[in-house]
Coordinates of C-alpha atoms in Angstrom, one line a residue:
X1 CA 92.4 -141.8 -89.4
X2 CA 93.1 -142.6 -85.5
X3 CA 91.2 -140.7 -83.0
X4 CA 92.5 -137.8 -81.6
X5 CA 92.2 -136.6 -78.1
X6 CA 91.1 -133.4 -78.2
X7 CA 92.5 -132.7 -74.6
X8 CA 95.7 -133.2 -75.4
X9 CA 98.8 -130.7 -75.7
X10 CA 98.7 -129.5 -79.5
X11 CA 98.8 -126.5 -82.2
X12 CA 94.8 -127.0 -82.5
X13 CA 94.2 -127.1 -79.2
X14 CA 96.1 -124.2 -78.3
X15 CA 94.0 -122.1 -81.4
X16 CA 91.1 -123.5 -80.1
X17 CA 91.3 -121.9 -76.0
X18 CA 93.1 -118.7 -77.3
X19 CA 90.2 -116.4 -77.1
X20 CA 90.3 -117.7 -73.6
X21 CA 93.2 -117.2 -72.7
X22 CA 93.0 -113.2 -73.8
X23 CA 89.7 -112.6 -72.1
X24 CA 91.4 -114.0 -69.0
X25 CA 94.3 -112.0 -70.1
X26 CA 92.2 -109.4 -70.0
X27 CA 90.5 -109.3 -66.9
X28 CA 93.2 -109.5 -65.0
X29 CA 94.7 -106.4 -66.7
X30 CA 91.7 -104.6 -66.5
X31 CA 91.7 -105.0 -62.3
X32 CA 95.3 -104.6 -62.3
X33 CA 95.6 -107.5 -60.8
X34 CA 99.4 -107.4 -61.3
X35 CA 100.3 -103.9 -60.0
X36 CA 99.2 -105.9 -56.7
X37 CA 101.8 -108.5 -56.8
X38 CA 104.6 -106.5 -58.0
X39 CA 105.9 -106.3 -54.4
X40 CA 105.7 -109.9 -53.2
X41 CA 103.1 -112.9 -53.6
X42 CA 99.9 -112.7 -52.2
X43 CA 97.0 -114.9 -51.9
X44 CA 93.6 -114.8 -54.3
X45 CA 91.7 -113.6 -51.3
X46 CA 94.1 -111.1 -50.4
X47 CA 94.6 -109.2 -53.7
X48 CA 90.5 -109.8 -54.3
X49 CA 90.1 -107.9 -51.1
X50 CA 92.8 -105.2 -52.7
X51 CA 91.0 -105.0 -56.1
X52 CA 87.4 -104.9 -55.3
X53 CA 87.1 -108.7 -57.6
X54 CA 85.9 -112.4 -56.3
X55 CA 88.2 -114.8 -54.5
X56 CA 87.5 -117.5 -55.9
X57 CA 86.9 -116.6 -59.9
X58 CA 90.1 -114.4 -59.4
X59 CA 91.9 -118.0 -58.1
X60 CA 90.6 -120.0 -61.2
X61 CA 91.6 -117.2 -63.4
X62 CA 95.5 -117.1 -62.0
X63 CA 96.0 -120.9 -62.3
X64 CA 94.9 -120.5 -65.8
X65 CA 97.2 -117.9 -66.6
X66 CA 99.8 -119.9 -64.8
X67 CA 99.8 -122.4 -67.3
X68 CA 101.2 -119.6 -69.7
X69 CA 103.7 -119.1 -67.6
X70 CA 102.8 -115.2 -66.1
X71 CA 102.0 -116.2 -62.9
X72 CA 103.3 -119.0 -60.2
X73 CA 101.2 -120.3 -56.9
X74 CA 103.2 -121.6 -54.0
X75 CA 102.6 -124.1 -51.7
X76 CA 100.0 -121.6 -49.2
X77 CA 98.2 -120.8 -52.5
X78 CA 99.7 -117.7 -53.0
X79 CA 100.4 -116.4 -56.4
X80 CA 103.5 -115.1 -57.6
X81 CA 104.5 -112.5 -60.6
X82 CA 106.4 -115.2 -62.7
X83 CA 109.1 -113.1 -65.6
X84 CA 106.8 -113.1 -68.5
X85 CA 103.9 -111.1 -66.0
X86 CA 105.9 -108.4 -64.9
X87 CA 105.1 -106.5 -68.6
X88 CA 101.5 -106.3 -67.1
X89 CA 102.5 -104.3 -64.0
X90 CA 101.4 -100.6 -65.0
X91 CA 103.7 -98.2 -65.3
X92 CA 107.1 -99.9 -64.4
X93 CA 109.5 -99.8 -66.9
X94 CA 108.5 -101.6 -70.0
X95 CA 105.2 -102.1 -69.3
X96 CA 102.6 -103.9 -71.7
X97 CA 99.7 -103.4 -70.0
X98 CA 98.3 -100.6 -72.7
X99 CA 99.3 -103.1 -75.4
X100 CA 97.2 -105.8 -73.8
X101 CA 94.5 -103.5 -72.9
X102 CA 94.2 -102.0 -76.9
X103 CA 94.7 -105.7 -78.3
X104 CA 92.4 -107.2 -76.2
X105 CA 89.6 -104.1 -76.3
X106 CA 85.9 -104.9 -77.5
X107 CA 86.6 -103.6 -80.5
X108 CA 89.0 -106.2 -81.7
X109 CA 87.2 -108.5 -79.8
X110 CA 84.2 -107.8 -82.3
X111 CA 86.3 -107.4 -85.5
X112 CA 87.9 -111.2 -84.8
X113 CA 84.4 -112.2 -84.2
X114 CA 83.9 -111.3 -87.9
X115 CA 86.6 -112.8 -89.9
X116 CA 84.7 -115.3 -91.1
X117 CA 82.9 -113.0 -93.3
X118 CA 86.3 -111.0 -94.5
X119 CA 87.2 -114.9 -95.1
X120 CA 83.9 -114.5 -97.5
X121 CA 84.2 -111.2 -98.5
X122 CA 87.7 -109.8 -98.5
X123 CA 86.3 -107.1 -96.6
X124 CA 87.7 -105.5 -93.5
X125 CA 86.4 -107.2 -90.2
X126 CA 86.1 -104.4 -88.0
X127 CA 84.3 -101.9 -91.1
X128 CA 81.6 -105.1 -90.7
X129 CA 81.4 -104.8 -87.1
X130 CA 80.9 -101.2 -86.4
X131 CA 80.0 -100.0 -89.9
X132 CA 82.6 -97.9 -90.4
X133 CA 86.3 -97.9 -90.6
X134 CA 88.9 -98.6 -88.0
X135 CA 90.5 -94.9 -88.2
X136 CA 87.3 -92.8 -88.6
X137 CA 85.8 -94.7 -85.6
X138 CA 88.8 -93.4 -83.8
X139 CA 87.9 -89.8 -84.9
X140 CA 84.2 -90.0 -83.4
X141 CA 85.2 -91.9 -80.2
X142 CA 88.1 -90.1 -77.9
X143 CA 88.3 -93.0 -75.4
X144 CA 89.2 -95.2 -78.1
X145 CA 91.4 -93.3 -79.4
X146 CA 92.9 -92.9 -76.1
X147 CA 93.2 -96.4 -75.8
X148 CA 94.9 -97.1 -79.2
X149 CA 97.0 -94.2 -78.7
X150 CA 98.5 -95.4 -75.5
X151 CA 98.6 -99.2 -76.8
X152 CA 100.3 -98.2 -79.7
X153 CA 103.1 -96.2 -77.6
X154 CA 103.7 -99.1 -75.0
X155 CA 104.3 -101.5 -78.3
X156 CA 106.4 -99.3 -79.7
X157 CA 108.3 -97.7 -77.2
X158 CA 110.4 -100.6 -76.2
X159 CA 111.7 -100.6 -79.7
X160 CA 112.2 -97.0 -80.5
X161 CA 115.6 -96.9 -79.7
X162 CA 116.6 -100.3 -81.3
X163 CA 115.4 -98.3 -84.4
X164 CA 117.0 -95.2 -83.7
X165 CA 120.2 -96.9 -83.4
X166 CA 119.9 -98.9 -85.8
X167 CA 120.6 -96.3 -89.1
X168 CA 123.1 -93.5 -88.8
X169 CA 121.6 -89.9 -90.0
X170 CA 124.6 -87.5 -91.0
X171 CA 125.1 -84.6 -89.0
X172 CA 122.6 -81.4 -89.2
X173 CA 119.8 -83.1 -91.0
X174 CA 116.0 -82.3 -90.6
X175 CA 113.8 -85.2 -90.3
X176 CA 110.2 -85.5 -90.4
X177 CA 108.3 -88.2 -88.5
X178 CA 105.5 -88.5 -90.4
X179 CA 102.2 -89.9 -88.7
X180 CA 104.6 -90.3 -85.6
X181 CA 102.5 -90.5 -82.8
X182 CA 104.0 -88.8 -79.4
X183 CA 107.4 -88.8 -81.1
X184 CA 108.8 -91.6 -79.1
X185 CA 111.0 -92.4 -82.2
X186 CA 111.7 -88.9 -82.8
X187 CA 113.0 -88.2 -79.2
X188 CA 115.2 -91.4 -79.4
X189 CA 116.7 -90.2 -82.9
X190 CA 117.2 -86.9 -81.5
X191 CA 118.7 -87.9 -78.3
X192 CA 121.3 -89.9 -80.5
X193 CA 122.5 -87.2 -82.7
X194 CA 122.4 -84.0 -81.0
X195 CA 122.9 -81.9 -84.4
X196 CA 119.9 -83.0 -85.9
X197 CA 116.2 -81.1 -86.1
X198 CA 113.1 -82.8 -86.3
X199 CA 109.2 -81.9 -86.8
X200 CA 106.7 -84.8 -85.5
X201 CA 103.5 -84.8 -88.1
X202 CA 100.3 -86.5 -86.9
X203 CA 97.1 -85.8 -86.3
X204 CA 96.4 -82.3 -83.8
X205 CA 95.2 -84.4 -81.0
X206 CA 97.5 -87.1 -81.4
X207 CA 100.7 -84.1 -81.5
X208 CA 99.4 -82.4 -78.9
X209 CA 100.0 -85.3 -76.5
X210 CA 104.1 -85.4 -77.3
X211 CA 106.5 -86.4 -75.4
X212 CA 109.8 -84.2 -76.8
X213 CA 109.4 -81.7 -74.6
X214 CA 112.9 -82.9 -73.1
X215 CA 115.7 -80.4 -71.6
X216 CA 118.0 -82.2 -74.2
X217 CA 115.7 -81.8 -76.9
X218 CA 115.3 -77.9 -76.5
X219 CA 115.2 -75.7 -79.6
X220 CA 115.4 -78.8 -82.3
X221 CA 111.9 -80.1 -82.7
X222 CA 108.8 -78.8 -83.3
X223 CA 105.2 -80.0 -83.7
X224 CA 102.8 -79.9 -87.0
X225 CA 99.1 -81.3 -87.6
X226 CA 97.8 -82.4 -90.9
X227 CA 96.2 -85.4 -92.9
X228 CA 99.3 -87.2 -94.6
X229 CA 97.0 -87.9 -97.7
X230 CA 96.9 -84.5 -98.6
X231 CA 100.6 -83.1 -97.7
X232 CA 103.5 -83.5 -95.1
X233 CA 105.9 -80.6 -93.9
X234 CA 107.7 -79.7 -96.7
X235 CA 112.1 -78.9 -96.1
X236 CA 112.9 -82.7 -94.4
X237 CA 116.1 -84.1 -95.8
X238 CA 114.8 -87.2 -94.2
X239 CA 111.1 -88.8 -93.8
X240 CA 109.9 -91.7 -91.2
X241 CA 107.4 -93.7 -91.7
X242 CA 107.2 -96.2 -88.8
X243 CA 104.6 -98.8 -88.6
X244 CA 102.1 -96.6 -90.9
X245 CA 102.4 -98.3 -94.5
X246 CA 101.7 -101.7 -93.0
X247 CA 98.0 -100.1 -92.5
X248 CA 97.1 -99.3 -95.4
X249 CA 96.1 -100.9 -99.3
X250 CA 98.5 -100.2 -101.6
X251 CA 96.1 -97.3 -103.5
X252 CA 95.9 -95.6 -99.9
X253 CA 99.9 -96.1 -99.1
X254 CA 100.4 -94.4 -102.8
X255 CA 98.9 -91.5 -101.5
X256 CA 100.7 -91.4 -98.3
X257 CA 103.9 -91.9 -100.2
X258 CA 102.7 -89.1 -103.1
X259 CA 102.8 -86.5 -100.0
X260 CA 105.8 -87.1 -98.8
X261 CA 107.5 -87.1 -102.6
X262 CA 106.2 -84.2 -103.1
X263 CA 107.5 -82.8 -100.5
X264 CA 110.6 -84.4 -99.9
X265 CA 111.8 -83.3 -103.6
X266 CA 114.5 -85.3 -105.4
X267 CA 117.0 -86.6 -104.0
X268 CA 115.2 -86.5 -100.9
X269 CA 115.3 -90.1 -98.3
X270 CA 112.6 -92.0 -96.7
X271 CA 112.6 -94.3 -93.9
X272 CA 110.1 -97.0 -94.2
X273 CA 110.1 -98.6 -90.4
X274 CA 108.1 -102.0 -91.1
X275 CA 108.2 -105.7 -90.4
X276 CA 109.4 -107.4 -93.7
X277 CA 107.9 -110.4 -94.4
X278 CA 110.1 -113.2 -95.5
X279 CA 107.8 -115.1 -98.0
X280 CA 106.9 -118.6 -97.7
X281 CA 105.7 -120.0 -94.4
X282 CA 108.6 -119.3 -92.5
X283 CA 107.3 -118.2 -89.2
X284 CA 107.8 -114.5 -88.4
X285 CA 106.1 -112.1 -85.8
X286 CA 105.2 -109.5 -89.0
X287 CA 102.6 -112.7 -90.5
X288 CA 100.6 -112.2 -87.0
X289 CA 100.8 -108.6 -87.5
X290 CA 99.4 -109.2 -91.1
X291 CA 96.2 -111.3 -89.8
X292 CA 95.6 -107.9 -87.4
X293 CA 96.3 -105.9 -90.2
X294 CA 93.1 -107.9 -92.2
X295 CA 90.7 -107.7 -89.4
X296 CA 91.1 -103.8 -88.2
X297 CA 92.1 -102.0 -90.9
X298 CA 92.6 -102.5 -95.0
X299 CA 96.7 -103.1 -95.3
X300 CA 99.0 -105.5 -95.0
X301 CA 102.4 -106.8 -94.1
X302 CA 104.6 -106.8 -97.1
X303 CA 107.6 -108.8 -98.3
X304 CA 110.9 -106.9 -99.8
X305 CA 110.0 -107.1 -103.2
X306 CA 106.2 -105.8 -102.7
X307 CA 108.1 -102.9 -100.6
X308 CA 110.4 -102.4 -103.8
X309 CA 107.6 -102.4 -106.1
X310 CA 105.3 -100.0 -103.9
X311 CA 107.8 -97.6 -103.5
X312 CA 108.7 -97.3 -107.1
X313 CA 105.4 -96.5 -108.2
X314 CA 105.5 -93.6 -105.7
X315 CA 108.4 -92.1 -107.1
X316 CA 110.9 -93.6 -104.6
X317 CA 114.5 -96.2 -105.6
X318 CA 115.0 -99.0 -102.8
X319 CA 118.7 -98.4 -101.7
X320 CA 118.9 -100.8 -98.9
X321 CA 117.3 -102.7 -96.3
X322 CA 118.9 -102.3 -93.1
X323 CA 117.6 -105.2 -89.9
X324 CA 117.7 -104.1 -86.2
X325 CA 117.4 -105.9 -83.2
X326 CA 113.7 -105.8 -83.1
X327 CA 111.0 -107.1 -85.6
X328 CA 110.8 -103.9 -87.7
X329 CA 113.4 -103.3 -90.8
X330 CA 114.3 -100.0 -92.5
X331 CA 114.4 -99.8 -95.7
X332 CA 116.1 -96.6 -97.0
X333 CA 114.7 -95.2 -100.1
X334 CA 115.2 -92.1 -102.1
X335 CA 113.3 -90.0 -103.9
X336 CA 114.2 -90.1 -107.9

């Protein structure tokens, strides 16, 4: 085999500096370097003297990050917000710096550090890292939670109302938003249809920090806590599930899906909001959501025919699969 200069452009070598690239990723967010540029460029000593950091590492760092194309030096050596950086400007319209802050957090970090032994084991990454799992670590630490709350709505929110427009509820219809969040989806369904009702189920702390409380949303929502294992709000004519299944084993997403047929009743539709994977090797954003997926939690992404199998065994008939403009799917199901 020729020898192979392990400097040069390539798949591997990109795998091999992309923990580097997210801690560098990461500082940068942390200090907010961004927020700083937002305005015009600025020098490395000028926004290290604005952000309490060091000149020179901070330089180093933005010429890094330059070769990914977020940020641009001129010719005085002063760094510019390139496009692809303006997501990691806090707070402006859009923004991803949450999303980068929650997928780059220590305790990721630590679960990717462990995949070698889920490679071994099958187990999840982040249970071996911090001994327990992903969702009842949330429950004992609040800043954690904090942080994947607020990751999980800048990720989302840009594609709520792709969804939302994306499948036509009928006039007058209750819909539940099961483990919703804030109810970003359930304001931008709402908002479309101004006849329809909705409740937004999650857990109390998680509810308590909505976001419906919108003069154009008066009188047509309201707010319930809960564990979805054990039962959902019972009356919906319509159940979302958005980015929840894809978290879970099967055995676990039976039991999400058993609350929700029992409380849907016959005849009663569900709303599966999840990438669909399109078998094979085809590349696809859900198959880097899947390798997440395997190191924090114990789900997985899933292909049509694993959705159509899943949901029969809960109870529910696959109608149709409808694509929107984003990487999620819905697939419509009904309760038989």
């Amino acid at each position: 085999m020729a020898s192979i200069d392990p400097f040069a452009p390539s798949p591997l070598h990109d795998l091999m500096y992309g923990h580097f690239h997210a801690a560098a990723l990461r500082a940068v967010a942390v200090h907010r370097i961004a927020d700083h540029l937002a305005d015009g460029p600025r020098t490395a000593e000028e926004l290290a003297a604005r952000t309490g950091t060091h000149g020179p590492a901070l330089r180093r760092i933005l010429r890094f990050l330059a070769t990914r194309g977020l940020f641009g030096e001129d010719g005085r050596g002063a760094f510019r917000l390139e496009e692809a950086g303006r997501s990691l400007v806090g707070g402006a319209p859009g923004s991803q710096l949450a999303s980068v802050l929650l997928l780059t957090d220590p305790m990721y970090a630590r679960s990717a550090d462990r995949l070698a032994d889920t490679l071994r084991t099958g187990e999840s990454a982040f249970d071996l890292a911090h001994g327990m799992p992903f969702f009842e670590h949330l429950l004992k630490s609040p800043e954690d939670r904090g942080t994947f709350d607020a990751g999980m709505a800048a990720h989302s929110g840009p594609v709520e109302e792709l969804v939302a427009q994306s499948y036509a509820f009928p006039a007058g219809a209750r819909v539940v938003d099961v483990a919703g969040g804030r109810g970003g989806l359930l304001a931008a369904v709402l908002t479309r249809e101004p006849t329809l009702s909705g409740t937004l189920f999650d857990q109390p702390a998680t509810v308590a920090e909505h976001v419906l409380d919108r003069p154009e949303l008066a009188g047509r929502w309201r707010t319930a806590g809960g564990d979805f294992f054990t039962a959902v709000p019972a009356g919906g004519d319509f159940y979302l599930l958005k980015h929840i299944l894809h978290d879970w084993s099967d055995e676990d997403a039976l039991r999400i899906l058993g609350s929700i047929r029992r409380a849907a009743g016959a005849g009663g539709r569900l709303l599966v909001v999840d990438a669909v994977l399109p078998g094979g090797s085809a590349p696809h954003p859900g198959v880097e959501l899947d390798i997440v997926m395997l190191m924090v939690v114990t789900g997985r992404e899933r292909t049509a025919a694993e959705f159509e199998s899943l949901l029969a065994r809960a109870g529910f008939r696959l109608d149709r699969i409808l694509p929107t403009p984003s990487v999620p799917s819905v697939l419509e199901a009904v309760a038989v």
